[in-house]
Amino acid sequence: MATLATILSFARAQSQTDSNGLTDTNGIIFANEALLDFHRRMIAKGVDASQLQEAYQDTTAGVGTYLYPTDMFFLKAIEINSTSTNADDYITATQVDVSNLPMGTSFSWLRQNLDFQQPQFDDRGDWFEIFPTPTATMNNTAAIRIFYFLKPTEFTATTDTVNYPVSLDYRILGYRIAADYYRSLNKFDEAQAFDQLYEQKVDELNSTLSRGSQQPIQANAIQLTGWEF
């Protein structure tokens, strides 16, 4: 299985240097920058291969604000179950913003009057608020279900194993590391060339992993109407 050392060997070969030029210390720094950027690009394209996680949280009557999981990188969805502990009773909450509320409403109104069957939430960085505010009469056990992308585990040593989805093609990070290496030398033309390779490879992998929009290919029946022969 590939390790960070494998990626650094590829990056050094691409940038025609060795461990004296692209050191292990800088390689780890560049690799972590590349790792986070790689996952951000996957998430931006809607590719769930960037490690989707599911978590549950209890609610408390009278309390509407809650913290996100500490290992969350990016939120995908929040669901609320105010009626039971059954998995099929969760309802996806829609996101709301204080600057774009329906006329005649406010956050105070939403907290008290919003229908439990039409929950909403407001994202506030590392925490969020759900509407309406939970009450003692609703279900409060695992009432919140959060789907989110896991924060990537950063490299700390060259012996660290390359995890999925980077393991599908570890060379992708190598191109980005080579670009960062050239940037550190103020060789921006070379850095741009490797950035372009990196972006191309990321796009190719994202196209492969975007199963919902790319696969399967559906055949359409031949239509004979609307044409003149």
mmCIF file of C-alpha atoms in Angstrom:
data_model
loop_
_atom_site.group_PDB
_atom_site.id
_atom_site.type_symbol
_atom_site.label_atom_id
_atom_site.label_comp_id
_atom_site.label_asym_id
_atom_site.label_seq_id
_atom_site.Cartn_x
_atom_site.Cartn_y
_atom_site.Cartn_z
ATOM 1 C CA MET A 1 0.000 0.000 0.000
ATOM 2 C CA ALA A 2 1.243 3.472 -0.900
ATOM 3 C CA THR A 3 2.606 5.788 1.780
ATOM 4 C CA LEU A 4 3.430 9.478 1.761
ATOM 5 C CA ALA A 5 6.995 8.492 0.871
ATOM 6 C CA THR A 6 5.613 6.994 -2.355
ATOM 7 C CA ILE A 7 3.936 10.295 -3.227
ATOM 8 C CA LEU A 8 7.067 12.295 -2.438
ATOM 9 C CA SER A 9 9.177 10.000 -4.641
ATOM 10 C CA PHE A 10 6.800 10.668 -7.522
ATOM 11 C CA ALA A 11 6.811 14.441 -6.859
ATOM 12 C CA ARG A 12 10.621 14.487 -6.783
ATOM 13 C CA ALA A 13 10.823 12.579 -10.048
ATOM 14 C CA GLN A 14 8.392 14.993 -11.666
ATOM 15 C CA SER A 15 10.246 18.078 -10.430
ATOM 16 C CA GLN A 16 13.703 16.552 -11.122
ATOM 17 C CA THR A 17 14.978 16.899 -7.580
ATOM 18 C CA ASP A 18 15.787 14.723 -4.581
ATOM 19 C CA SER A 19 15.322 14.763 -0.812
ATOM 20 C CA ASN A 20 17.889 17.541 -0.544
ATOM 21 C CA GLY A 21 15.715 19.771 -2.694
ATOM 22 C CA LEU A 22 12.216 18.631 -1.749
ATOM 23 C CA THR A 23 12.850 17.672 1.865
ATOM 24 C CA ASP A 24 10.638 15.371 3.908
ATOM 25 C CA THR A 25 9.709 18.277 6.185
ATOM 26 C CA ASN A 26 8.495 20.476 3.338
ATOM 27 C CA GLY A 27 7.004 17.450 1.617
ATOM 28 C CA ILE A 28 4.705 16.811 4.582
ATOM 29 C CA ILE A 29 3.639 20.470 4.616
ATOM 30 C CA PHE A 30 2.965 20.489 0.866
ATOM 31 C CA ALA A 31 1.192 17.110 1.037
ATOM 32 C CA ASN A 32 -1.262 18.328 3.683
ATOM 33 C CA GLU A 33 -2.051 21.440 1.635
ATOM 34 C CA ALA A 34 -2.665 19.206 -1.377
ATOM 35 C CA LEU A 35 -4.755 16.750 0.648
ATOM 36 C CA LEU A 36 -7.161 19.406 1.921
ATOM 37 C CA ASP A 37 -7.452 21.049 -1.491
ATOM 38 C CA PHE A 38 -8.140 17.652 -3.095
ATOM 39 C CA HIS A 39 -11.014 16.953 -0.702
ATOM 40 C CA ARG A 40 -12.431 20.474 -1.091
ATOM 41 C CA ARG A 41 -12.546 20.013 -4.857
ATOM 42 C CA MET A 42 -14.346 16.679 -4.523
ATOM 43 C CA ILE A 43 -16.929 18.174 -2.174
ATOM 44 C CA ALA A 44 -17.446 21.187 -4.461
ATOM 45 C CA LYS A 45 -18.239 18.748 -7.286
ATOM 46 C CA GLY A 46 -20.717 16.858 -5.096
ATOM 47 C CA VAL A 47 -18.618 13.684 -5.006
ATOM 48 C CA ASP A 48 -19.550 11.670 -1.910
ATOM 49 C CA ALA A 49 -16.349 9.617 -2.184
ATOM 50 C CA SER A 50 -14.779 12.278 0.045
ATOM 51 C CA GLN A 51 -15.736 10.148 3.078
ATOM 52 C CA LEU A 52 -19.362 10.819 4.034
ATOM 53 C CA GLN A 53 -20.209 10.300 7.715
ATOM 54 C CA GLU A 54 -23.484 10.085 9.677
ATOM 55 C CA ALA A 55 -23.947 11.202 13.294
ATOM 56 C CA TYR A 56 -26.843 11.562 15.745
ATOM 57 C CA GLN A 57 -27.401 14.124 18.475
ATOM 58 C CA ASP A 58 -29.949 14.488 21.270
ATOM 59 C CA THR A 59 -31.846 17.730 21.658
ATOM 60 C CA THR A 60 -32.861 19.581 24.824
ATOM 61 C CA ALA A 61 -36.199 21.291 25.397
ATOM 62 C CA GLY A 62 -35.801 25.037 25.065
ATOM 63 C CA VAL A 63 -32.379 24.806 23.404
ATOM 64 C CA GLY A 64 -32.063 25.332 19.658
ATOM 65 C CA THR A 65 -28.291 25.691 19.161
ATOM 66 C CA TYR A 66 -25.922 22.735 18.815
ATOM 67 C CA LEU A 67 -22.305 22.066 17.864
ATOM 68 C CA TYR A 68 -21.281 20.206 14.745
ATOM 69 C CA PRO A 69 -19.195 17.008 15.132
ATOM 70 C CA THR A 70 -15.552 17.847 15.821
ATOM 71 C CA ASP A 71 -14.381 15.692 12.879
ATOM 72 C CA MET A 72 -16.614 17.486 10.358
ATOM 73 C CA PHE A 73 -14.960 19.003 7.286
ATOM 74 C CA PHE A 74 -18.090 20.134 5.427
ATOM 75 C CA LEU A 75 -21.820 19.764 6.035
ATOM 76 C CA LYS A 76 -24.016 17.827 3.620
ATOM 77 C CA ALA A 77 -27.429 17.736 5.321
ATOM 78 C CA ILE A 78 -29.268 18.007 8.644
ATOM 79 C CA GLU A 79 -32.373 15.954 9.394
ATOM 80 C CA ILE A 80 -34.794 16.321 12.309
ATOM 81 C CA ASN A 81 -37.023 13.667 13.885
ATOM 82 C CA SER A 82 -39.455 15.335 16.270
ATOM 83 C CA THR A 83 -41.981 12.502 16.504
ATOM 84 C CA SER A 84 -40.166 9.235 17.307
ATOM 85 C CA THR A 85 -36.874 7.363 17.276
ATOM 86 C CA ASN A 86 -37.745 5.548 14.047
ATOM 87 C CA ALA A 87 -35.171 5.986 11.287
ATOM 88 C CA ASP A 88 -37.836 6.612 8.637
ATOM 89 C CA ASP A 89 -39.322 9.616 10.495
ATOM 90 C CA TYR A 90 -36.415 11.991 9.880
ATOM 91 C CA ILE A 91 -37.190 15.063 7.783
ATOM 92 C CA THR A 92 -34.496 17.011 5.936
ATOM 93 C CA ALA A 93 -34.172 20.535 7.316
ATOM 94 C CA THR A 94 -33.884 23.376 4.832
ATOM 95 C CA GLN A 95 -31.239 26.033 5.364
ATOM 96 C CA VAL A 96 -32.381 29.541 6.238
ATOM 97 C CA ASP A 97 -30.517 32.830 6.573
ATOM 98 C CA VAL A 98 -31.454 35.812 8.712
ATOM 99 C CA SER A 99 -30.945 38.160 5.765
ATOM 100 C CA ASN A 100 -33.443 36.315 3.570
ATOM 101 C CA LEU A 101 -36.419 35.383 5.747
ATOM 102 C CA PRO A 102 -40.007 35.428 4.405
ATOM 103 C CA MET A 103 -41.744 38.754 4.906
ATOM 104 C CA GLY A 104 -43.469 39.021 8.261
ATOM 105 C CA THR A 105 -41.236 36.485 9.987
ATOM 106 C CA SER A 106 -38.106 36.586 12.118
ATOM 107 C CA PHE A 107 -35.851 34.108 13.888
ATOM 108 C CA SER A 108 -37.940 34.643 17.014
ATOM 109 C CA TRP A 109 -41.072 33.762 15.050
ATOM 110 C CA LEU A 110 -39.439 30.653 13.561
ATOM 111 C CA ARG A 111 -38.324 29.457 16.984
ATOM 112 C CA GLN A 112 -41.865 29.512 18.337
ATOM 113 C CA ASN A 113 -44.144 28.957 15.360
ATOM 114 C CA LEU A 114 -42.469 26.888 12.663
ATOM 115 C CA ASP A 115 -44.092 23.542 11.881
ATOM 116 C CA PHE A 116 -42.103 20.560 13.237
ATOM 117 C CA GLN A 117 -42.821 18.792 9.942
ATOM 118 C CA GLN A 118 -40.995 21.554 8.022
ATOM 119 C CA PRO A 119 -37.790 22.045 10.047
ATOM 120 C CA GLN A 120 -35.127 24.573 9.146
ATOM 121 C CA PHE A 121 -31.597 25.331 10.317
ATOM 122 C CA ASP A 122 -29.137 28.219 10.271
ATOM 123 C CA ASP A 123 -25.426 27.464 9.804
ATOM 124 C CA ARG A 124 -23.127 29.480 12.081
ATOM 125 C CA GLY A 125 -19.620 28.172 11.547
ATOM 126 C CA ASP A 126 -18.861 25.357 14.013
ATOM 127 C CA TRP A 127 -22.431 25.350 15.374
ATOM 128 C CA PHE A 128 -25.992 25.677 14.098
ATOM 129 C CA GLU A 129 -29.520 26.476 15.215
ATOM 130 C CA ILE A 130 -32.590 24.400 14.385
ATOM 131 C CA PHE A 131 -36.136 25.711 13.995
ATOM 132 C CA PRO A 132 -38.511 25.380 15.685
ATOM 133 C CA THR A 133 -36.813 25.242 19.093
ATOM 134 C CA PRO A 134 -37.249 21.751 20.619
ATOM 135 C CA THR A 135 -39.929 21.348 23.272
ATOM 136 C CA ALA A 136 -40.531 18.871 26.074
ATOM 137 C CA THR A 137 -43.424 17.287 24.169
ATOM 138 C CA MET A 138 -41.397 16.366 21.085
ATOM 139 C CA ASN A 139 -38.932 13.516 20.662
ATOM 140 C CA ASN A 140 -35.524 14.629 21.932
ATOM 141 C CA THR A 141 -33.624 11.339 21.657
ATOM 142 C CA ALA A 142 -31.257 11.349 18.661
ATOM 143 C CA ALA A 143 -33.568 13.976 17.189
ATOM 144 C CA ILE A 144 -30.821 15.416 14.973
ATOM 145 C CA ARG A 145 -29.140 13.395 12.242
ATOM 146 C CA ILE A 146 -26.191 15.033 10.501
ATOM 147 C CA PHE A 147 -24.609 13.900 7.248
ATOM 148 C CA TYR A 148 -21.184 15.406 6.737
ATOM 149 C CA PHE A 149 -17.835 14.974 5.050
ATOM 150 C CA LEU A 150 -15.071 13.804 7.368
ATOM 151 C CA LYS A 151 -12.077 16.020 7.994
ATOM 152 C CA PRO A 152 -9.108 14.397 6.223
ATOM 153 C CA THR A 153 -6.435 12.938 8.481
ATOM 154 C CA GLU A 154 -3.309 14.974 7.794
ATOM 155 C CA PHE A 155 0.096 13.389 7.279
ATOM 156 C CA THR A 156 2.572 13.571 10.153
ATOM 157 C CA ALA A 157 5.308 11.284 8.796
ATOM 158 C CA THR A 158 6.446 9.963 5.424
ATOM 159 C CA THR A 159 5.530 6.445 6.557
ATOM 160 C CA ASP A 160 1.827 7.364 6.889
ATOM 161 C CA THR A 161 -0.458 5.268 4.712
ATOM 162 C CA VAL A 162 -2.362 6.936 1.881
ATOM 163 C CA ASN A 163 -6.097 6.615 2.559
ATOM 164 C CA TYR A 164 -9.106 6.463 0.260
ATOM 165 C CA PRO A 165 -9.897 8.284 -2.015
ATOM 166 C CA VAL A 166 -6.311 9.516 -2.527
ATOM 167 C CA SER A 167 -5.282 5.849 -2.752
ATOM 168 C CA LEU A 168 -7.194 5.597 -6.042
ATOM 169 C CA ASP A 169 -4.413 7.642 -7.658
ATOM 170 C CA TYR A 170 -1.807 8.923 -5.212
ATOM 171 C CA ARG A 171 0.057 10.622 -8.084
ATOM 172 C CA ILE A 172 -2.572 13.374 -8.103
ATOM 173 C CA LEU A 173 -1.173 14.770 -4.852
ATOM 174 C CA GLY A 174 2.317 14.412 -6.298
ATOM 175 C CA TYR A 175 1.516 16.934 -9.024
ATOM 176 C CA ARG A 176 0.268 19.451 -6.458
ATOM 177 C CA ILE A 177 3.341 18.888 -4.244
ATOM 178 C CA ALA A 178 5.596 19.502 -7.246
ATOM 179 C CA ALA A 179 3.705 22.752 -7.933
ATOM 180 C CA ASP A 180 4.125 23.871 -4.320
ATOM 181 C CA TYR A 181 7.812 22.986 -4.451
ATOM 182 C CA TYR A 182 8.363 25.147 -7.525
ATOM 183 C CA ARG A 183 6.384 27.984 -5.942
ATOM 184 C CA SER A 184 8.737 27.857 -2.962
ATOM 185 C CA LEU A 185 11.586 28.459 -5.431
ATOM 186 C CA ASN A 186 9.718 31.341 -7.101
ATOM 187 C CA LYS A 187 9.532 29.305 -10.314
ATOM 188 C CA PHE A 188 5.942 30.195 -11.070
ATOM 189 C CA ASP A 189 5.793 28.996 -14.687
ATOM 190 C CA GLU A 190 6.759 25.485 -13.644
ATOM 191 C CA ALA A 191 4.354 25.679 -10.701
ATOM 192 C CA GLN A 192 1.503 26.670 -13.003
ATOM 193 C CA ALA A 193 2.261 23.773 -15.337
ATOM 194 C CA PHE A 194 2.028 21.268 -12.471
ATOM 195 C CA ASP A 195 -1.096 22.984 -11.111
ATOM 196 C CA GLN A 196 -2.748 22.424 -14.476
ATOM 197 C CA LEU A 197 -1.794 18.744 -14.434
ATOM 198 C CA TYR A 198 -3.137 18.441 -10.894
ATOM 199 C CA GLU A 199 -6.461 20.087 -11.766
ATOM 200 C CA GLN A 200 -6.822 17.918 -14.865
ATOM 201 C CA LYS A 201 -6.253 14.710 -12.897
ATOM 202 C CA VAL A 202 -8.649 15.794 -10.126
ATOM 203 C CA ASP A 203 -11.357 16.560 -12.700
ATOM 204 C CA GLU A 204 -10.831 13.184 -14.368
ATOM 205 C CA LEU A 205 -11.129 11.336 -11.071
ATOM 206 C CA ASN A 206 -14.187 13.337 -10.036
ATOM 207 C CA SER A 207 -15.872 12.471 -13.341
ATOM 208 C CA THR A 208 -15.210 8.792 -12.666
ATOM 209 C CA LEU A 209 -16.537 8.932 -9.102
ATOM 210 C CA SER A 210 -19.625 11.048 -9.877
ATOM 211 C CA ARG A 211 -21.740 7.949 -10.343
ATOM 212 C CA GLY A 212 -25.053 9.727 -9.909
ATOM 213 C CA SER A 213 -24.541 11.981 -12.903
ATOM 214 C CA GLN A 214 -22.172 9.888 -15.024
ATOM 215 C CA GLN A 215 -23.340 6.285 -14.632
ATOM 216 C CA PRO A 216 -25.128 4.231 -15.679
ATOM 217 C CA ILE A 217 -25.627 5.390 -19.232
ATOM 218 C CA GLN A 218 -29.279 4.990 -20.201
ATOM 219 C CA ALA A 219 -30.223 4.071 -23.742
ATOM 220 C CA ASN A 220 -33.031 6.045 -25.394
ATOM 221 C CA ALA A 221 -35.369 4.511 -27.908
ATOM 222 C CA ILE A 222 -35.080 5.764 -31.489
ATOM 223 C CA GLN A 223 -37.735 8.371 -32.211
ATOM 224 C CA LEU A 224 -39.145 8.430 -35.748
ATOM 225 C CA THR A 225 -41.572 11.290 -35.256
ATOM 226 C CA GLY A 226 -40.694 14.878 -36.049
ATOM 227 C CA TRP A 227 -38.455 14.053 -38.990
ATOM 228 C CA GLU A 228 -39.110 14.213 -42.722
ATOM 229 C CA PHE A 229 -37.621 11.453 -44.854
#
